[in-house]
CSV table of C-alpha atoms in Angstrom, one decimal:
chain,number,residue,atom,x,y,z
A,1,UNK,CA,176.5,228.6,80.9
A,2,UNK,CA,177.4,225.9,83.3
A,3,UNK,CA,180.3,224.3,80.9
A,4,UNK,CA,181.4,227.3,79.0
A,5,UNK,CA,184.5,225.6,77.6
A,6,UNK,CA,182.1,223.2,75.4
A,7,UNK,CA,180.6,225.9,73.6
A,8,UNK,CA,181.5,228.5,70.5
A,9,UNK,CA,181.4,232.1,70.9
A,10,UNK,CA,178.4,233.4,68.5
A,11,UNK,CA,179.0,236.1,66.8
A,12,UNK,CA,177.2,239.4,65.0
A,13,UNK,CA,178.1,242.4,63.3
A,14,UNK,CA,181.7,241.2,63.3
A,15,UNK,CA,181.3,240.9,67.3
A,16,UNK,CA,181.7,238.0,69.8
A,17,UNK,CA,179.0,237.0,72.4
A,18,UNK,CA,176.7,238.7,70.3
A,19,UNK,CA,173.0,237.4,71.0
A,20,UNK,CA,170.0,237.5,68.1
A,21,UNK,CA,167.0,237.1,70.0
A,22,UNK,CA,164.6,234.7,68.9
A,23,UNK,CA,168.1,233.3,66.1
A,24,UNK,CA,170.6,232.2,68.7
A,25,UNK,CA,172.3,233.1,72.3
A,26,UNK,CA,175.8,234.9,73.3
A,27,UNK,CA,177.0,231.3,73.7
A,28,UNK,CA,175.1,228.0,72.4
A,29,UNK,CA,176.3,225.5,70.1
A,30,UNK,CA,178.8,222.8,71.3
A,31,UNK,CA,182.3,223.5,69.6
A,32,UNK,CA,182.7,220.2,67.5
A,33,UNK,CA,186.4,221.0,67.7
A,34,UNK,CA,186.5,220.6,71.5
A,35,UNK,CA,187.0,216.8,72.7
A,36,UNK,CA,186.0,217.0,75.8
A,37,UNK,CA,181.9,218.0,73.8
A,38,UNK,CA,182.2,215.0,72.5
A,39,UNK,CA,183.1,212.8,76.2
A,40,UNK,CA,180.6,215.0,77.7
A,41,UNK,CA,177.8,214.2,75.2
A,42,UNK,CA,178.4,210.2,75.6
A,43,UNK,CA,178.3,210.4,79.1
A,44,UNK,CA,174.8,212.7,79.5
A,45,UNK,CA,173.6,210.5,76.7
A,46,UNK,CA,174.4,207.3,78.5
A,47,UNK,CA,172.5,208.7,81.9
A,48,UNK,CA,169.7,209.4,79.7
A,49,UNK,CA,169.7,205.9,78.4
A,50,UNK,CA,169.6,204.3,81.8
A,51,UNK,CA,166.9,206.6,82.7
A,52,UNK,CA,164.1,206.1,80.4
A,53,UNK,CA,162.9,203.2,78.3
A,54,UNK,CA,162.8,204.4,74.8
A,55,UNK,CA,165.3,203.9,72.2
A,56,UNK,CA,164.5,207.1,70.6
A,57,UNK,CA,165.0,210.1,72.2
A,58,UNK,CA,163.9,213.6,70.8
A,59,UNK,CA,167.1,216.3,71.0
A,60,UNK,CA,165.7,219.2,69.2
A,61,UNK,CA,163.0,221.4,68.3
């Protein structure tokens, strides 16, 4: 919710901003269609590099 212009509409029963609790929110998944996801993504990514050690990092469930 804080960068709602990076993120697809989800949808259910032919509805948008539909959420299927415990399956998905009203709004989640990065739109890959957006540019500015993919700007946004190197730049958090980068921060989280600088931050901790690792080479790995763990972005899911």
């Amino acid at each position: 919710k804080a960068m709602p212009e990076l993120i697809t509409v989800c949808w259910a029963n032919g509805k948008p901003n539909q959420a299927i609790y415990g399956t998905q929110g009203e709004m989640e998944i990065f739109n890959p269609i957006e540019p500015r996801v993919y700007s946004t993504m190197d730049s958090l990514l980068r921060e989280v590099k600088s931050r901790f050690p690792s080479n790995f990092i763990h972005l899911g469930k």
